[in-house]
XYZ file of N, CA and C in Angstrom:
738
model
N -64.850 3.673 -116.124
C -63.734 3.513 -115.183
C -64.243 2.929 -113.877
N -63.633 2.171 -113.493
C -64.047 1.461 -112.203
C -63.750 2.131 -110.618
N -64.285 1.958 -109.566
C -63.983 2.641 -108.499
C -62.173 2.329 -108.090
N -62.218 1.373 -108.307
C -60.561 1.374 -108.017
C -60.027 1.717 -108.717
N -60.174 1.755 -110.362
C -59.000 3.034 -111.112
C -59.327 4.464 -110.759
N -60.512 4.821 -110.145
C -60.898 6.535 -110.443
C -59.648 6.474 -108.466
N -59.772 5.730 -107.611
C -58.676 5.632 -106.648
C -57.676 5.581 -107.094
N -56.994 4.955 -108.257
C -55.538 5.083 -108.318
C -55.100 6.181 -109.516
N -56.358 7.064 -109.823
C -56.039 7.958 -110.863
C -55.287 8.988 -110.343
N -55.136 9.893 -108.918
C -54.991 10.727 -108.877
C -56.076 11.810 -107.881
N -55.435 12.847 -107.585
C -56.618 13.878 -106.860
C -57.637 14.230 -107.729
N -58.998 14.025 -106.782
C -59.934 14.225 -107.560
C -60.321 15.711 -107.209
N -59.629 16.643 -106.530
C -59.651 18.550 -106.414
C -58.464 18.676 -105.954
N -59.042 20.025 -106.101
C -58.124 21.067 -105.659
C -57.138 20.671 -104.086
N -58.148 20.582 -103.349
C -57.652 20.414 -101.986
C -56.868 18.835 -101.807
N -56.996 17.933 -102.912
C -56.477 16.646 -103.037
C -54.972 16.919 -103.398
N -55.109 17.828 -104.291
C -53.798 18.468 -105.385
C -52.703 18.887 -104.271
N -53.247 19.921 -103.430
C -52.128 20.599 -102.471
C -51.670 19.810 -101.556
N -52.871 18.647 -100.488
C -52.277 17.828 -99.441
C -50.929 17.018 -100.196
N -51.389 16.474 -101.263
C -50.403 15.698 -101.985
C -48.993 16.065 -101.981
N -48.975 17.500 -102.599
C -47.912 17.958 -102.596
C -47.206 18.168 -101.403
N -48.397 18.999 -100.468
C -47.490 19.163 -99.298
C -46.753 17.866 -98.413
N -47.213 16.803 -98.356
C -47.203 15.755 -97.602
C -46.503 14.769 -98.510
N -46.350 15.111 -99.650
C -45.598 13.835 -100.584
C -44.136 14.139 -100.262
N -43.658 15.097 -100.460
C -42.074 15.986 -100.375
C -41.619 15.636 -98.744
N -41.218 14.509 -98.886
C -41.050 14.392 -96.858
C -39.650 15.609 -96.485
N -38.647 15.364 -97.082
C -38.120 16.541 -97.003
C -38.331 17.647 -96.807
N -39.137 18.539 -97.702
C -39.750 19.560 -97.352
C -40.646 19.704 -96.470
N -41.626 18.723 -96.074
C -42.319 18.804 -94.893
C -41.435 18.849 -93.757
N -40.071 17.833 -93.417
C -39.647 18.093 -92.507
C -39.199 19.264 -91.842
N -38.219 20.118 -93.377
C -38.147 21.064 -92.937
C -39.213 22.389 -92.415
N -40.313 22.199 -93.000
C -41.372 23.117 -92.441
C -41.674 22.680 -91.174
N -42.090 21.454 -91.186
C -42.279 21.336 -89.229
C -41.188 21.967 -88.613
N -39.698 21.289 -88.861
C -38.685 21.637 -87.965
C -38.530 23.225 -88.079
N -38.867 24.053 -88.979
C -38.712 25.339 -88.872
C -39.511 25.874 -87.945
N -40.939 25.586 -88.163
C -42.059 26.016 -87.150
C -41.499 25.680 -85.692
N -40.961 24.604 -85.190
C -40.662 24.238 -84.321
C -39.468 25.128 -83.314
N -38.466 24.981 -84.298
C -37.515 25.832 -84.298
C -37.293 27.577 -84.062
N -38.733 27.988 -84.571
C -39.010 29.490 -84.499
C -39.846 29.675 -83.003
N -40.891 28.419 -82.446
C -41.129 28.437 -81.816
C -40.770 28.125 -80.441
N -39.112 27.729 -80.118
C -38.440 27.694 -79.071
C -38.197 28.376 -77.861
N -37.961 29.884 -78.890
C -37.747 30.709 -77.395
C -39.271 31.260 -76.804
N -40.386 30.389 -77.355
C -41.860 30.899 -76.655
C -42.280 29.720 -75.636
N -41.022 28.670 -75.951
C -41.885 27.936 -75.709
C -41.175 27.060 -74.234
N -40.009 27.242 -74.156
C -38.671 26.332 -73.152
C -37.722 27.824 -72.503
N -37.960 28.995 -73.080
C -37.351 30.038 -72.310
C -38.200 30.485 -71.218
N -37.480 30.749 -70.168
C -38.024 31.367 -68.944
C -38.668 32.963 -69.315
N -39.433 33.227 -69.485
C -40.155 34.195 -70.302
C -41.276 34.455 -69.449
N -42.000 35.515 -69.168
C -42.849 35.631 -68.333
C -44.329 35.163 -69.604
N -45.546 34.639 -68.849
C -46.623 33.901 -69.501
C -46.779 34.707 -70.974
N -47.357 36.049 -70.569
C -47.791 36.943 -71.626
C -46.901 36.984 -73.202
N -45.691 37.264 -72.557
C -44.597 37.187 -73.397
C -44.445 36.028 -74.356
N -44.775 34.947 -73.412
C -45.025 33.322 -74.390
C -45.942 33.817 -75.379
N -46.778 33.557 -74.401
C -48.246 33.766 -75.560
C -48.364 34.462 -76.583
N -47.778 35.549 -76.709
C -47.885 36.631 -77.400
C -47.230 36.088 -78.522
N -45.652 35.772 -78.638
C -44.789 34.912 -79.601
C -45.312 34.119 -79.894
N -46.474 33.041 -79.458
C -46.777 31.789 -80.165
C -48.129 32.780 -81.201
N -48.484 33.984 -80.702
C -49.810 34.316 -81.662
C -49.430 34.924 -82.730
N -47.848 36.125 -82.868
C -47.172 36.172 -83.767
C -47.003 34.418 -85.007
N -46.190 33.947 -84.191
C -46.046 32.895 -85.010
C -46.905 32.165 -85.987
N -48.443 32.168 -85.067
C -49.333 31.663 -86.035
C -49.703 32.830 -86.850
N -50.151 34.167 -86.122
C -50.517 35.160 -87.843
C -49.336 35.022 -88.736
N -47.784 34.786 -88.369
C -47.084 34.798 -89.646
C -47.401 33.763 -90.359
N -47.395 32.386 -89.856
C -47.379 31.085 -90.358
C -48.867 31.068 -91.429
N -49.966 31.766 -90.664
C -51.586 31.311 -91.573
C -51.105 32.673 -92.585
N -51.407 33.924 -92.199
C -51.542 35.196 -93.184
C -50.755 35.389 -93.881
N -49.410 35.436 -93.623
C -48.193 35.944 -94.681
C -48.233 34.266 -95.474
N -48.188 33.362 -94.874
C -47.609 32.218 -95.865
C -48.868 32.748 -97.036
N -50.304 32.823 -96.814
C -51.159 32.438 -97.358
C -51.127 33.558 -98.842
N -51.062 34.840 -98.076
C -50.671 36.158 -99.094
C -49.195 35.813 -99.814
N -48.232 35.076 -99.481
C -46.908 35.060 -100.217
C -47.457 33.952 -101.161
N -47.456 33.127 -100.718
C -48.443 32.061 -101.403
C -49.193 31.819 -102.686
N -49.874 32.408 -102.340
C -51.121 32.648 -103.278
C -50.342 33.588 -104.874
N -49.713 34.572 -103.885
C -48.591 35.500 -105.308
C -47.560 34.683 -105.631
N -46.875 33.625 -105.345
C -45.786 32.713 -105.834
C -46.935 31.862 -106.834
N -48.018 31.260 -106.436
C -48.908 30.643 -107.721
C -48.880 31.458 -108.741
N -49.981 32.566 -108.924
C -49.942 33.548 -109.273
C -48.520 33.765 -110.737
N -47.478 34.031 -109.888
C -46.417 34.215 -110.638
C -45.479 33.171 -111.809
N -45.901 32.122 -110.949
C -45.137 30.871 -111.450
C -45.980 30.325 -112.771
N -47.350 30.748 -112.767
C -48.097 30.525 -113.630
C -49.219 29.354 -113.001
N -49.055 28.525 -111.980
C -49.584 27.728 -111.337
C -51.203 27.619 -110.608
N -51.151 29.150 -110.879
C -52.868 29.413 -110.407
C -53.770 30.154 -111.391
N -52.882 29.996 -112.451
C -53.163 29.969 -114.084
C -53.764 28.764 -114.694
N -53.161 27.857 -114.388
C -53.332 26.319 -114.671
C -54.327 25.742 -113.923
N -54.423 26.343 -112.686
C -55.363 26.021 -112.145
C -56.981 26.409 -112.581
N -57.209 27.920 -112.598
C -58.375 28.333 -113.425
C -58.887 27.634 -114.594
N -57.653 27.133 -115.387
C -57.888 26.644 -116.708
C -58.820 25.330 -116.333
N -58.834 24.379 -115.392
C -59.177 23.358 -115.032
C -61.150 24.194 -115.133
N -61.788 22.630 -115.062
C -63.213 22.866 -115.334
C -63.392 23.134 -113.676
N -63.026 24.037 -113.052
C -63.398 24.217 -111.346
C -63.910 25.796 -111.747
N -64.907 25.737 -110.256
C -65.342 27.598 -110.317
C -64.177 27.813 -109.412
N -63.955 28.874 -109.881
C -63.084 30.030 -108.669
C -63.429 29.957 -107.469
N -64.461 29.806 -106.771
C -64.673 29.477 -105.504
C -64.261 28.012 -104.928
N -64.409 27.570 -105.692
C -63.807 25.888 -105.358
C -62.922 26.013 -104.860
N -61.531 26.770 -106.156
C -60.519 26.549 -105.932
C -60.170 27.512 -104.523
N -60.728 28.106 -104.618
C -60.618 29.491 -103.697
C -60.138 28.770 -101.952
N -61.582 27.927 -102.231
C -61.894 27.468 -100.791
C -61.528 25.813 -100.308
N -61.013 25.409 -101.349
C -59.930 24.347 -101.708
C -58.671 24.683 -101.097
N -57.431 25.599 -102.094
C -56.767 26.440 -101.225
C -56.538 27.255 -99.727
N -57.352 27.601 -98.946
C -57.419 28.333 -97.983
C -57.851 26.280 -97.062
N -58.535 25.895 -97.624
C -59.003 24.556 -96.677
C -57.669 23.828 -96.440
N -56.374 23.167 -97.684
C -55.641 22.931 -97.517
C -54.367 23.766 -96.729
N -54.371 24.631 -97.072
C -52.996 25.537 -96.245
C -53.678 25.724 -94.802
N -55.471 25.697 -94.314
C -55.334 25.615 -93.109
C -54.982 24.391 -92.544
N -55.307 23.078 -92.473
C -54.791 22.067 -92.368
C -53.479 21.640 -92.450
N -52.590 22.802 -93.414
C -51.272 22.238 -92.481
C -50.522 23.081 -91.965
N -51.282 24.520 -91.459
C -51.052 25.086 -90.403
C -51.447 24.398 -89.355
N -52.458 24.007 -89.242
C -52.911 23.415 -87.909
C -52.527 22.083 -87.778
N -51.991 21.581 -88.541
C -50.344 20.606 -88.265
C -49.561 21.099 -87.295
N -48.663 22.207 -88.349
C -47.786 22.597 -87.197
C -48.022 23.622 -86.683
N -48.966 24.419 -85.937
C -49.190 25.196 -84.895
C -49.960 23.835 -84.012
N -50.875 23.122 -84.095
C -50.963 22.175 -83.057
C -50.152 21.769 -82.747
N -48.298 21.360 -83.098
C -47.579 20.778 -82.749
C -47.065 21.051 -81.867
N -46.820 22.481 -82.064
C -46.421 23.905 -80.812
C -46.906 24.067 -79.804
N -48.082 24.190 -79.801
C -48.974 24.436 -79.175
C -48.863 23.075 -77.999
N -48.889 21.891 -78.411
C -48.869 20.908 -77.756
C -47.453 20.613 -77.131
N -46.293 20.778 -77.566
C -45.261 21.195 -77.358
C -45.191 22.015 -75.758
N -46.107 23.593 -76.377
C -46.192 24.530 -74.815
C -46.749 24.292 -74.151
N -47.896 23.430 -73.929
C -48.595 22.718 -72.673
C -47.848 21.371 -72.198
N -46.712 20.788 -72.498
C -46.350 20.161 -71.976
C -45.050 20.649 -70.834
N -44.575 21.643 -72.001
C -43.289 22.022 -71.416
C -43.944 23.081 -69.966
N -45.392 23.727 -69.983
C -45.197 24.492 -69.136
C -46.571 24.112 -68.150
N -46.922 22.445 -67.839
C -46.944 21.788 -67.077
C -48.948 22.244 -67.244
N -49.303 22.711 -68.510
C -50.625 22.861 -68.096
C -51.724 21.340 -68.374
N -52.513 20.808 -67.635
C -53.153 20.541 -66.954
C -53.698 19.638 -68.515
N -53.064 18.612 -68.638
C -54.793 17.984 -69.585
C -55.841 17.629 -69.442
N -56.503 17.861 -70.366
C -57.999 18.126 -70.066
C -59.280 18.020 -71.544
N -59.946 17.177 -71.422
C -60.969 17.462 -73.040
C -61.169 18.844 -72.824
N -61.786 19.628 -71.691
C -62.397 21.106 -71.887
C -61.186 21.897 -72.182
N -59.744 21.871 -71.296
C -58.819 22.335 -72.064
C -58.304 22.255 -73.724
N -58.648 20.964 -73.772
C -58.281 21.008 -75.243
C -59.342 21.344 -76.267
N -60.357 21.472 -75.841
C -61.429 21.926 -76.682
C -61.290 23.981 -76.583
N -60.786 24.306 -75.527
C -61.139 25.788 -76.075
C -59.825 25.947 -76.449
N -58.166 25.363 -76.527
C -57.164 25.538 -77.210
C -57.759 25.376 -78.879
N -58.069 24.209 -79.024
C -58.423 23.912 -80.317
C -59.130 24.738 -81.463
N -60.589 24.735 -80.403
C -61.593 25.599 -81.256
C -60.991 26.806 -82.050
N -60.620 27.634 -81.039
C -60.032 29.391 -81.456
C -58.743 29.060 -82.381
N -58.199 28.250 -82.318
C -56.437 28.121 -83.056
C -57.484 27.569 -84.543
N -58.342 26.501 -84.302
C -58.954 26.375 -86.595
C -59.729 27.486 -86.573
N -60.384 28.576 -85.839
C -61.208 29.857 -86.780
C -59.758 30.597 -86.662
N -58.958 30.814 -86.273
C -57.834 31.567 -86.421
C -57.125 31.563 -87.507
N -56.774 30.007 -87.747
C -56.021 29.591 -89.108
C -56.773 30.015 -89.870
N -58.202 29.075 -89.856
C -59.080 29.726 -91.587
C -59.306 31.267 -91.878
N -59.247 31.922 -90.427
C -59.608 32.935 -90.888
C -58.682 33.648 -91.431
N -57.424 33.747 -90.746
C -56.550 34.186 -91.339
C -55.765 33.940 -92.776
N -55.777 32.486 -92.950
C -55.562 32.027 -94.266
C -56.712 32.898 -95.208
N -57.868 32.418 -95.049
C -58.891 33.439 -95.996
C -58.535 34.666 -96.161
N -58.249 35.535 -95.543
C -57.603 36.651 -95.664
C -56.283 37.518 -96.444
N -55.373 35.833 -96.030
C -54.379 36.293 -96.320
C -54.142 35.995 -97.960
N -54.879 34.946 -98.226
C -55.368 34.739 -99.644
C -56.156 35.865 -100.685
N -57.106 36.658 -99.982
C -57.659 37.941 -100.613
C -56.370 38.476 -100.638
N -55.502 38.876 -100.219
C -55.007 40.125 -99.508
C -53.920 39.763 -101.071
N -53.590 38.659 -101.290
C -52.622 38.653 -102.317
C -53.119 38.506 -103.296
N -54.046 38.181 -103.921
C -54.961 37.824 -104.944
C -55.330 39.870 -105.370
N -54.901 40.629 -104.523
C -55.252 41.842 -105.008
C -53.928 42.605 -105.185
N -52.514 41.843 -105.005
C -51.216 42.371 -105.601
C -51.058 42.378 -106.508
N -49.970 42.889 -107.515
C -49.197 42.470 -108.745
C -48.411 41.587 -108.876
N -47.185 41.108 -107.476
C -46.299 40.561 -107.739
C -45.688 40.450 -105.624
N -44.653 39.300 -106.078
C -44.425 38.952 -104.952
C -43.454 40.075 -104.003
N -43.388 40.871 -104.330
C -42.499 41.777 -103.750
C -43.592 42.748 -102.823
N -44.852 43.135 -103.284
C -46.105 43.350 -103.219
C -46.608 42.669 -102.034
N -45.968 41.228 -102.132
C -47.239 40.682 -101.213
C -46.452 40.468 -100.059
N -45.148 40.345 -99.847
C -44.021 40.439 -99.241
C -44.000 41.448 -97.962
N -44.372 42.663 -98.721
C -44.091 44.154 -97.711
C -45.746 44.272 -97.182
N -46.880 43.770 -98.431
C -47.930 44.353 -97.774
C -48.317 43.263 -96.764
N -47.739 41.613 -96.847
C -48.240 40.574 -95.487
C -47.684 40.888 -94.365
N -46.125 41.975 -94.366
C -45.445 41.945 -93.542
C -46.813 42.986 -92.489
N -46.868 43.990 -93.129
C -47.533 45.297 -92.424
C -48.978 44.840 -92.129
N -49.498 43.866 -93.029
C -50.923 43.801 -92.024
C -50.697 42.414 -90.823
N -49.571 41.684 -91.007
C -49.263 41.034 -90.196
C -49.398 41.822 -88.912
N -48.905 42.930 -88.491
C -48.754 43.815 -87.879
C -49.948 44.339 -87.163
N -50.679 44.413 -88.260
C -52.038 44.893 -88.298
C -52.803 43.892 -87.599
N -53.050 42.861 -87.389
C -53.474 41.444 -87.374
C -53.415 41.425 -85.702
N -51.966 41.622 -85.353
C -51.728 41.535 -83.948
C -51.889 42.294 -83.051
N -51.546 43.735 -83.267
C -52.733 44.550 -82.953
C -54.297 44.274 -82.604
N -55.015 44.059 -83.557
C -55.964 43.518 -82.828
C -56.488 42.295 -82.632
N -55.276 41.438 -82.706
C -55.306 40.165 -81.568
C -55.145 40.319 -80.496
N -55.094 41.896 -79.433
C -54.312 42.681 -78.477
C -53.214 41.828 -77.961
N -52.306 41.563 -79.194
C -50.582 41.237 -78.839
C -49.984 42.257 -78.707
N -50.414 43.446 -79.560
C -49.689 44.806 -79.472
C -50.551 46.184 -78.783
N -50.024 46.376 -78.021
C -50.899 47.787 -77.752
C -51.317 48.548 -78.667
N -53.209 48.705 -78.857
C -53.462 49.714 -79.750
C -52.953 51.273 -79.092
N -52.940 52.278 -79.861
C -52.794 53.517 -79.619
C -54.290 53.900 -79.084
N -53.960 54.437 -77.600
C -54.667 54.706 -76.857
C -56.204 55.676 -77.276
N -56.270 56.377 -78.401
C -57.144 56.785 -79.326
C -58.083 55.977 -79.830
N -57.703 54.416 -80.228
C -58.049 53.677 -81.359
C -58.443 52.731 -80.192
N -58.343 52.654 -78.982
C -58.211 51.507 -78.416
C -60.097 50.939 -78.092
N -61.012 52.233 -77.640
C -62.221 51.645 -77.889
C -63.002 51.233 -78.815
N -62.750 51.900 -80.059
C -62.971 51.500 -81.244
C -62.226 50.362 -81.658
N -61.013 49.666 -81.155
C -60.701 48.038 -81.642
C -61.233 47.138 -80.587
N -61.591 47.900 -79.148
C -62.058 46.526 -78.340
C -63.040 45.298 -79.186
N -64.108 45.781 -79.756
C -65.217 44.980 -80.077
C -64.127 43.888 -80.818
N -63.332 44.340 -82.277
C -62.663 43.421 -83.090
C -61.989 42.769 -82.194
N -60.944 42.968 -81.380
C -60.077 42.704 -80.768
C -60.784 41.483 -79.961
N -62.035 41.267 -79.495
C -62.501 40.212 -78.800
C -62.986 39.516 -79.132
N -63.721 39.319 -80.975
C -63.922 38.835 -81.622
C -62.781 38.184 -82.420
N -61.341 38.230 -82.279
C -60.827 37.462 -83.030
C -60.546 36.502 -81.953
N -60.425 35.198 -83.148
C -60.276 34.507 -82.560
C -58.912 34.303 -81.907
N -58.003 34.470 -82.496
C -56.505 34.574 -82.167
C -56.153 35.292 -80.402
N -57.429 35.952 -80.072
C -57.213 36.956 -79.041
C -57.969 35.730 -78.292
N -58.647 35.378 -78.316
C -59.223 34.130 -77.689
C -58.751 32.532 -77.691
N -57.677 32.271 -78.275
C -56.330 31.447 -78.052
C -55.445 32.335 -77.122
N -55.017 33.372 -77.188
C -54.083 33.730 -76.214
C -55.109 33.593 -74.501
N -56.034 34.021 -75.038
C -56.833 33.966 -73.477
C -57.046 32.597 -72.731
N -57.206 31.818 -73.609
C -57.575 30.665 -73.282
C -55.799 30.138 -72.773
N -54.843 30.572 -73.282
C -53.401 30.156 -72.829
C -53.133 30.349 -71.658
N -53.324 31.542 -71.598
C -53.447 32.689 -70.323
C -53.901 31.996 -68.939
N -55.060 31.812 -69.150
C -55.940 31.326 -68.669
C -55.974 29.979 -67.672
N -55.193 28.829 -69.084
C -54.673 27.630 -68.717
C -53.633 27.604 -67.507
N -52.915 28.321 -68.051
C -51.589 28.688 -66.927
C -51.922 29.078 -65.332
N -52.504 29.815 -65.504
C -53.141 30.387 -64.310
C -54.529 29.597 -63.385
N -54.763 28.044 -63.974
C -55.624 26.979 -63.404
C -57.285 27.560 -63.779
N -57.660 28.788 -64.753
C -58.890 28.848 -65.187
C -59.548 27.939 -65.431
N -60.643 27.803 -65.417
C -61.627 26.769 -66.324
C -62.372 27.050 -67.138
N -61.780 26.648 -67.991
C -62.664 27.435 -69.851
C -64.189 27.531 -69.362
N -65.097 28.299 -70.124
C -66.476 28.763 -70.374
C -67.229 28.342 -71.149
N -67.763 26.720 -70.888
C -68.408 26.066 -71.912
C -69.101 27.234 -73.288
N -69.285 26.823 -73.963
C -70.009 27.486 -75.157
C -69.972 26.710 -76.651
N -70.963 26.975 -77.531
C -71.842 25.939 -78.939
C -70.499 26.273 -79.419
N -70.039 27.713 -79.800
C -69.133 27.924 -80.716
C -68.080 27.143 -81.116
N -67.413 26.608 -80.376
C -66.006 25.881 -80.185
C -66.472 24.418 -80.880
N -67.431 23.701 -80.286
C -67.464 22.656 -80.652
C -68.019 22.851 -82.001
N -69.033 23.312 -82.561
C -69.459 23.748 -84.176
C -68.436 23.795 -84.982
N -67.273 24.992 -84.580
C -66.255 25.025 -85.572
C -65.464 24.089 -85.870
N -64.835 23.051 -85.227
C -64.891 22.026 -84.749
C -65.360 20.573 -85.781
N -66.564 20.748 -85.526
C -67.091 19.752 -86.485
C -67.258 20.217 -87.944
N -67.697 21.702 -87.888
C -67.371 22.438 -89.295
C -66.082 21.659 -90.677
N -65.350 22.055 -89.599
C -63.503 21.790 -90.182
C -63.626 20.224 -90.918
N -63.409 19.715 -89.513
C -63.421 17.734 -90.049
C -64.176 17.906 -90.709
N -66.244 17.948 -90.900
C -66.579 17.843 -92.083
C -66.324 18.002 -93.441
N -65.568 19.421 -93.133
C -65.079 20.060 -94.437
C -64.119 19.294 -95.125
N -63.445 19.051 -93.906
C -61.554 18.019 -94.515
C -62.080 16.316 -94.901
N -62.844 16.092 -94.256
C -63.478 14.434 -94.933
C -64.221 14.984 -96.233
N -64.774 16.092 -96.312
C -65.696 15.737 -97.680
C -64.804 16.016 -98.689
N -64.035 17.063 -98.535
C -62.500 16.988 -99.383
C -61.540 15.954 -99.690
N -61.322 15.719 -99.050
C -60.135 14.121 -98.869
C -60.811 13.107 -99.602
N -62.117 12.619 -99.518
C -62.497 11.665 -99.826
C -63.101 11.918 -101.630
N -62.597 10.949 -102.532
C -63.633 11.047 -103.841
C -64.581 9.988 -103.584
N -65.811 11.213 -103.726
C -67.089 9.638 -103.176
C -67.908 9.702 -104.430
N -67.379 9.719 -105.820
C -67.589 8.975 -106.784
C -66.856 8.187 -106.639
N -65.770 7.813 -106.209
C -64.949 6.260 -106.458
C -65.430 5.636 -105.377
N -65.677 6.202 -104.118
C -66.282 5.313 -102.766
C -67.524 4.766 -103.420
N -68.519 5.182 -103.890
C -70.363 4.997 -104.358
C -70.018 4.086 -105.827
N -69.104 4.785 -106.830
C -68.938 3.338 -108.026
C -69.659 4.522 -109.252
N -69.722 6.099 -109.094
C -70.548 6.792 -109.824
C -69.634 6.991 -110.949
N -69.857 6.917 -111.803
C -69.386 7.156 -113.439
C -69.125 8.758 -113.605
């Protein structure tokens, strides 16, 4: 087969399989942006005090990465679709990390959209260093949470299962993103997590913006960063059809 038929054959993985889908269906994409968009209104154009924003846009993304990823994963699951998938000559980790790579990427579609959306509407400051510590914390947020939210359903029975249990660790999630007050008991024992997520470090960095801070250079941000794109070019691309390999 020649490099230009193994190009017009089709996805050559997993992560080829899902962009396709997601991005082929313009319809359905629209409506997912415009929903995201739409949910994200009153965080984003209401007179709302800062915290209050912030807090709604970090909800939004744990629902958007964790619950989609746990509902998700049990709608494959059910439909027979991640049945079909195993059957394919891929290891389970492929697909694993195929899956969680694609659904973060088009979270971070539309939560960057938002996101970019609330720095315009609420006059903060552009900036590469601004946009580098928005950025960084919002892709370990998505992946991480997608990864998660992918275990989390992969250990249900059924979608009703993954439904009630994404709702409650959703819950769980924000909590110690400190969106929600821990219970004053629990509260030194979640500081450490609580500052380690990244999600808690997007709201800070929001916070922050608003109030004319200047982010805190650091390796982390930019690593994860290049992590991602590497990850999403070596995916995207079949470089047996780029190289001519049989």
């Amino acid at each position: 087969m020649s490099a230009r038929e193994r190009r017009s054959a089709g996805p050559s993985n997993v992560f080829q399989l899902e962009m396709t889908d997601s991005l082929g269906n313009k319809r359905a994409l629209a409506l997912k942006l415009g929903l995201t968009l739409l949910m994200s209104l009153p965080f984003v154009l209401f007179a709302l005090p800062p915290e209050a924003k912030v807090a709604g846009l970090i909800a939004l993304l744990t629902f958007t990465s964790f619950f989609g990823a746990t509902v998700g994963i049990a709608r494959r699951r059910s439909d027979g679709r991640l049945g079909r998938l195993r059957n394919l000559p891929i290891g389970g980790f492929s697909i694993g990390t195929d899956l969680v790579l694609s659904s973060s990427a088009m979270d971070m579609l539309q939560m960057g959209m938002v996101l970019a959306l609330y720095a315009w509407a609420n006059g903060l400051p552009p900036s590469p260093a601004l946009l580098l510590e928005i950025a960084a914390p919002l892709v370990q947020a998505v992946t991480l949470f997608n990864a998660a939210g992918l275990l989390v359903g992969l250990l249900l029975r059924d979608n009703k299962e993954a439904h009630l249990a994404g709702a409650l660790c959703v819950g769980l999630l924000l909590v110690l993103s400190g969106q929600i007050p821990a219970p004053a008991t629990a509260q030194a024992i979640m500081a450490p997590a609580i500052r380690l997520n990244p999600a808690f470090r997007l709201a800070q960095a929001l916070l922050g913006a608003g109030k004319g801070l200047s982010p805190a250079p650091g390796l982390l941000g930019p690593m994860s960063l290049v992590v991602m794109a590497a990850a999403l070019i070596q995916r995207s691309v079949d470089w047996r059809a780029v190289f001519g390999r049989r």
